[in-house]
Short mmCIF file of C-alpha atoms in Angstrom, two decimals:
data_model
loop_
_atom_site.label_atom_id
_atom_site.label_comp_id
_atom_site.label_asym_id
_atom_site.label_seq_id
_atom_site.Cartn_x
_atom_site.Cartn_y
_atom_site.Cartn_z
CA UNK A 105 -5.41 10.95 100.55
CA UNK A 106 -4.50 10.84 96.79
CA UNK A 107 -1.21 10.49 96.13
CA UNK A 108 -1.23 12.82 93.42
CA UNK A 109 -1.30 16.55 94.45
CA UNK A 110 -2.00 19.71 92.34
CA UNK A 111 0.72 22.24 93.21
CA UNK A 112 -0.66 26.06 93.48
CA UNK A 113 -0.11 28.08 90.81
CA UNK A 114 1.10 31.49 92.11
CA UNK A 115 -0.87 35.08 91.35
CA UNK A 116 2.49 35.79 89.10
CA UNK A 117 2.10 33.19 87.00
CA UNK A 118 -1.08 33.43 85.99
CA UNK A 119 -0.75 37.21 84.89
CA UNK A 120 1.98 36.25 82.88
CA UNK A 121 -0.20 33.52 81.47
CA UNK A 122 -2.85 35.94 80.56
CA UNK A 123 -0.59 38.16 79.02
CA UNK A 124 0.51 35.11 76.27
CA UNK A 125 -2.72 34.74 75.50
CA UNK A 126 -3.58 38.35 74.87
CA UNK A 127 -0.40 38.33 72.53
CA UNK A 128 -1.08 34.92 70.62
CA UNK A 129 -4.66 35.41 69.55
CA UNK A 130 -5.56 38.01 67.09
CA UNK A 131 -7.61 41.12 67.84
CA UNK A 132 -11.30 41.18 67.68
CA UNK A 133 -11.68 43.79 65.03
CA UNK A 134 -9.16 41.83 62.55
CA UNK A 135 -10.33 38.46 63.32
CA UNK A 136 -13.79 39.73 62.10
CA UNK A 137 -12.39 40.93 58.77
CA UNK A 138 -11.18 37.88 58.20
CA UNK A 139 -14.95 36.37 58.67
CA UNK A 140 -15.69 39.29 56.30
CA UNK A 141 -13.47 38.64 53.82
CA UNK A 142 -14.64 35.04 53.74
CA UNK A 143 -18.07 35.43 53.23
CA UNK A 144 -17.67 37.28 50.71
CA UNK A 145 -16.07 34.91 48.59
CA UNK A 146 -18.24 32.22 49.82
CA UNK A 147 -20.55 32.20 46.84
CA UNK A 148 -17.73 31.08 44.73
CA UNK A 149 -17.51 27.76 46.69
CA UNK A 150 -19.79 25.45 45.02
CA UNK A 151 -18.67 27.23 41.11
CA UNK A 152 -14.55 26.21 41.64
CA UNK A 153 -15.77 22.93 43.19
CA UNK A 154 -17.68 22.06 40.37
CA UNK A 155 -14.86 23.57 37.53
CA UNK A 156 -12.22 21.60 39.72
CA UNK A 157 -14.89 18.11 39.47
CA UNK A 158 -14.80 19.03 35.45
CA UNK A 159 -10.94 18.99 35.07
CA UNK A 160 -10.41 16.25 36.92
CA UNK A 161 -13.10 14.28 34.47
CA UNK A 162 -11.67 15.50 31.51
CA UNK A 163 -8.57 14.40 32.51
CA UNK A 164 -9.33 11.00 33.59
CA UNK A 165 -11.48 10.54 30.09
CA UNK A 166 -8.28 12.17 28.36
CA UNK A 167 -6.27 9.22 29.87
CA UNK A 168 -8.87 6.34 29.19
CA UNK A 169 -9.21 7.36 25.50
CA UNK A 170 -5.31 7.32 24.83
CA UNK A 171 -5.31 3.79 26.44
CA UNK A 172 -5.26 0.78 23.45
CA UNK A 173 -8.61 -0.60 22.99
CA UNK A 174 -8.65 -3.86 24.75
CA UNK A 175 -8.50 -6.70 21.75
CA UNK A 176 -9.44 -10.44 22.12
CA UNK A 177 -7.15 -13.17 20.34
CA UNK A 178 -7.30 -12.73 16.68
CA UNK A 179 -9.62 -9.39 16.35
CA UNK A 180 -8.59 -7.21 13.85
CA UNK A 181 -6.81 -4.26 14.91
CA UNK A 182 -8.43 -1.57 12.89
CA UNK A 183 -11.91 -2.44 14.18
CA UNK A 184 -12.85 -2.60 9.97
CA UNK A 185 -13.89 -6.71 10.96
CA UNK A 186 -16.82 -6.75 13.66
CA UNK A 187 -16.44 -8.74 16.37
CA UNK A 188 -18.05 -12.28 16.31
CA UNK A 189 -19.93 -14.42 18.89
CA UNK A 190 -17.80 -17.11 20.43
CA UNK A 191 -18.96 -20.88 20.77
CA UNK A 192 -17.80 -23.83 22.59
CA UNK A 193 -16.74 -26.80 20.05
CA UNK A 194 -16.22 -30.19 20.25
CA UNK A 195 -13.56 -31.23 17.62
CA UNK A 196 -15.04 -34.59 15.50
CA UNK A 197 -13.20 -36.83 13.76
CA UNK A 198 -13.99 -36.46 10.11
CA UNK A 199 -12.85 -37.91 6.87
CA UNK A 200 -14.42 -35.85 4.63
CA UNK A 201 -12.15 -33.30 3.54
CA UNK A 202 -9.41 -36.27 3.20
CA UNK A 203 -9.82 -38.54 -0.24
CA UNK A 204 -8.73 -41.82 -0.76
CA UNK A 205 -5.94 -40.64 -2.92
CA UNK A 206 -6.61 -43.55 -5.64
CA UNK A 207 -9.52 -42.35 -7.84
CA UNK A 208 -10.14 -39.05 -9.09
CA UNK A 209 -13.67 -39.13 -8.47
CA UNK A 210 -12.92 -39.16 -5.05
CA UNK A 211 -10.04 -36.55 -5.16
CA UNK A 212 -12.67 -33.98 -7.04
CA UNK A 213 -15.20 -34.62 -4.79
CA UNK A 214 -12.75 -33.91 -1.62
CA UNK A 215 -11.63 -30.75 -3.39
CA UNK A 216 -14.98 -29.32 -3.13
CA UNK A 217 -15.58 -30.06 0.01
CA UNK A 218 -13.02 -27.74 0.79
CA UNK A 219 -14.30 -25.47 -1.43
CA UNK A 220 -17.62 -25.11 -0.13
CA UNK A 221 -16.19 -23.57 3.64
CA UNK A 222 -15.48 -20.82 1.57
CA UNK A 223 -17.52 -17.59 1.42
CA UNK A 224 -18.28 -16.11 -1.98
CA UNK A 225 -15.76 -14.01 -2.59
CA UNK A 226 -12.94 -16.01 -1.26
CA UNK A 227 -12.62 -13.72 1.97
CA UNK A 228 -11.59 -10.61 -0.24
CA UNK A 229 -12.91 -7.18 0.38
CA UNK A 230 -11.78 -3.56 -0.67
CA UNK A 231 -10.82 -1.43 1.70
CA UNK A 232 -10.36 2.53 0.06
CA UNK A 233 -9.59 4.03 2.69
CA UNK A 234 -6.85 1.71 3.64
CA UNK A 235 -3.94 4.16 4.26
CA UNK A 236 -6.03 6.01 7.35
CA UNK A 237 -5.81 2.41 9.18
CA UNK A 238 -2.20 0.19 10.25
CA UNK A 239 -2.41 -2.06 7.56
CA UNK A 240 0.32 -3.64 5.33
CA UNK A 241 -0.12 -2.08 1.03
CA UNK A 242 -2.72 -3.67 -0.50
CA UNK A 243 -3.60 -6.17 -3.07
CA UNK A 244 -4.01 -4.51 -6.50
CA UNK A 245 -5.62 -7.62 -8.97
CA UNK A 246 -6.23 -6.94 -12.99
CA UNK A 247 -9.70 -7.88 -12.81
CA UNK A 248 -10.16 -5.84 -9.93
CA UNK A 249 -9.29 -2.15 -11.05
CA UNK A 250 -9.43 0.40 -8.20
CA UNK A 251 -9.91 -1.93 -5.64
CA UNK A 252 -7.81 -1.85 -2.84
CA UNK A 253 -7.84 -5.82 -1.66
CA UNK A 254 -7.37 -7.06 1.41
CA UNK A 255 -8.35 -10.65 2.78
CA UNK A 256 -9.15 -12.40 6.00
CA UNK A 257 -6.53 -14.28 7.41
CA UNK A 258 -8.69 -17.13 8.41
CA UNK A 259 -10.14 -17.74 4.52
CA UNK A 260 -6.19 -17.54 3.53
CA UNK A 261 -5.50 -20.47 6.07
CA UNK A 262 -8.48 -22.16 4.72
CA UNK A 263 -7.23 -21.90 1.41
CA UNK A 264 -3.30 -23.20 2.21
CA UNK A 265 -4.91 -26.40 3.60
CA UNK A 266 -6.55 -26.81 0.51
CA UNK A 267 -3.79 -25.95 -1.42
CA UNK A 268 -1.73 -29.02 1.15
CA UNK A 269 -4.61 -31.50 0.62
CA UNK A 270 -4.72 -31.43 -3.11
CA UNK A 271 -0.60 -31.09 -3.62
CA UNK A 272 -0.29 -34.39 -1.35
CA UNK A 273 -3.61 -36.27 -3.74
CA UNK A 274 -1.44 -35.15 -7.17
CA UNK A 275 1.68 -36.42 -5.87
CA UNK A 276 0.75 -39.60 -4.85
CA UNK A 277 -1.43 -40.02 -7.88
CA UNK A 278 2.14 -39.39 -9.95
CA UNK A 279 3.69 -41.73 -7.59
CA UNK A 280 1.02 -44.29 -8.47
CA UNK A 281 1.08 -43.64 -12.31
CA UNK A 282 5.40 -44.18 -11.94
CA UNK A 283 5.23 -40.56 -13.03
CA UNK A 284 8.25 -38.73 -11.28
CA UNK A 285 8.07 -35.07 -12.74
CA UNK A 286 7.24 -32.52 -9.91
CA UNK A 287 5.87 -29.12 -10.35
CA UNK A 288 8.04 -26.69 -8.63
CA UNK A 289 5.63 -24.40 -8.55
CA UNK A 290 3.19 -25.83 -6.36
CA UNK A 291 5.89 -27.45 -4.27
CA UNK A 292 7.42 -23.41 -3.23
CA UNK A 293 3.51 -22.64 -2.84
CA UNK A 294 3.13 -25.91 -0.52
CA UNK A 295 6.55 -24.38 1.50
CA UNK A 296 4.41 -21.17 1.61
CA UNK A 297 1.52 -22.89 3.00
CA UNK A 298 3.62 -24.84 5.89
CA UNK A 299 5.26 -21.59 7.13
CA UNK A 300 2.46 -19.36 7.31
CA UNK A 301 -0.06 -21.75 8.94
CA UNK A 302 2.79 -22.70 11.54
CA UNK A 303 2.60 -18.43 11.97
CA UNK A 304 -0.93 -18.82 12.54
CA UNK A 305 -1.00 -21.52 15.25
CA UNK A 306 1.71 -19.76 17.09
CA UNK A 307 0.26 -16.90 16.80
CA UNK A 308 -3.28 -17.95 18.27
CA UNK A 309 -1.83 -20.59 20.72
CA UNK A 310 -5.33 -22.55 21.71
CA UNK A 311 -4.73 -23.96 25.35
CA UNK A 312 -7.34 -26.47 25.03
CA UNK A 313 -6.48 -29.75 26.80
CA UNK A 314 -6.74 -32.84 25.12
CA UNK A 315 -7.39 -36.40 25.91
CA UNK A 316 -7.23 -39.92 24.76
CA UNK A 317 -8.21 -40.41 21.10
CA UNK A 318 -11.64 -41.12 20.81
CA UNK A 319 -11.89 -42.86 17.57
CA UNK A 320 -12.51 -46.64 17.78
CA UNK A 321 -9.41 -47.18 16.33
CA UNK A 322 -6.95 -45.59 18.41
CA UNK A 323 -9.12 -45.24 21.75
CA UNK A 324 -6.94 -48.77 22.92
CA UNK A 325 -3.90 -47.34 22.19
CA UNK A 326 -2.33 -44.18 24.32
CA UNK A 327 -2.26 -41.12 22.02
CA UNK A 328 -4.23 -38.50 21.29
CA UNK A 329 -6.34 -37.39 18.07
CA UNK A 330 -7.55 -34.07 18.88
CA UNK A 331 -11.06 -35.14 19.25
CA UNK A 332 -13.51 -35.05 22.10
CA UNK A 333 -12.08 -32.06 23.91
CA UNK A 334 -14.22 -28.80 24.10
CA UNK A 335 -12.43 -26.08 22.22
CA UNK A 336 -13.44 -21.89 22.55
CA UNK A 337 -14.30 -21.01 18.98
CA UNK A 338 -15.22 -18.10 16.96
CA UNK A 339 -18.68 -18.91 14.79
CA UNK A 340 -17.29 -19.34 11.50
CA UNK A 341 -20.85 -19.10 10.10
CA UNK A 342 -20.84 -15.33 10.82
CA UNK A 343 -17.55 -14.89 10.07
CA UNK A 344 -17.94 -15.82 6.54
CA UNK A 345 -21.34 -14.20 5.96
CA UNK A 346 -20.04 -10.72 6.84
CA UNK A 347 -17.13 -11.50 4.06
CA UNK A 348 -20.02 -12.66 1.94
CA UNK A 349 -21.66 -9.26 2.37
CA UNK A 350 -18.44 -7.29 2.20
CA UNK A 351 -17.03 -9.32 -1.29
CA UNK A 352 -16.63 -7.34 -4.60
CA UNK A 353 -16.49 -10.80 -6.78
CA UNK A 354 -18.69 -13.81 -6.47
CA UNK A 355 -15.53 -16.31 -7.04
CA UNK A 356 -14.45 -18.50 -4.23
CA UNK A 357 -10.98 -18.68 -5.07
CA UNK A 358 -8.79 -21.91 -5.79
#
């Protein structure tokens, strides 16, 4: 025999069980107004679904378009620059764009090396409608009435290191000649040039890693000359034929 046993529920019991459930559940004739009252709403079901589906959109597109425009290193912030295809470059020794600082001949011919990496127009371009965008006051130049001048920064870098390059071929030309007069000028401009392009590679911080020097002259010795490593780089080329495009002069700039 089981050990478990089912005790008998007595007659009284189960009357008042009966009469608990008569009280809890609701009467016939109201429970089927409530079905009434349902169905006749029930046409409105699929309407508020779909008006609820359409605020909750709107409101999750309302919240994407506040969010900042994702940027990569270096864009421009007021989406006036496109953006521009990015290359992988292997960084060459070249001696090119340094002269032998001895003859002028060489010196000139260095200078326009330098030079010639610039678009026409130097990298300027007029922006009228300048105050509607975050940028700093513009660039107002005599020969330029009206124009409301900004430049790319990368043409401005461009131009300090050729600014650098032809301050360090005068001076040690002077140097040579036993001529000792500097020109303050250009020495405040070269302190310009050091500062802002020490802005400019802080500011873009290129994680590349580097390796041993690969020039024959310093690949026995333990040091490193920036070449041979594979760098992530914007394509210059396009870069300066949209500020071709853009320019309002034909000069290159000095």
């Amino acid at each position: 025999m089981s050990p478990f046993n089912y005790a008998k529920v007595s007659s009284e019991s189960s009357h008042e069980d009966s009469l608990e459930q008569q009280q809890t559940h609701p009467e016939p004739g109201r429970l089927a107004g409530w079905y009434k009252a349902i169905e006749k709403f029930q046409f409105l079901r699929w309407p508020v679904t779909f008006f609820l589906l359409s605020v909750i959109l709107f409101c999750e597109l309302s919240i994407l378009h506040k969010q900042p425009t994702s940027l990569q290193l270096g864009d421009e912030i007021n989406h006036i620059v496109p953006k521009f295809s990015m290359e992988r470059k292997i960084f060459h020794a070249d001696d090119s764009y340094a002269s032998d600082h001895k003859t002028m001949a060489s010196i000139n011919a260095t200078k326009q090396r330098w030079k010639d990496l610039m678009p026409r127009g130097g990298g300027f371009l007029d922006v009228p409608d300048y105050a509607s965008h975050t940028l700093p006051p513009p660039m107002h130049f005599p020969e330029a009435p009206g124009k409301e001048v900004f430049t790319i920064a990368v043409f401005h870098e461009l131009h300090c290191l050729m600014h650098m390059s032809a301050f360090i071929d005068k001076l040690v030309m002077k140097i040579r000649n036993k001529d000792l007069t500097l020109d303050e000028g250009a020495l405040g401009h070269n302190d310009h040039c050091f500062n802002y392009l020490r802005n400019a590679l802080l500011c873009c911080g290129d994680t590349t890693l580097e390796g041993q020097a690969q020039t024959p002259e310093l690949k026995d010795i333990a040091g490193t000359d920036g070449t041979g490593a594979v760098h992530v780089c914007r394509n210059y080329e396009e870069i300066a034929a949209w500020a071709e495009k853009k320019r309002f002069t034909d000069s290159k700039g000095n």
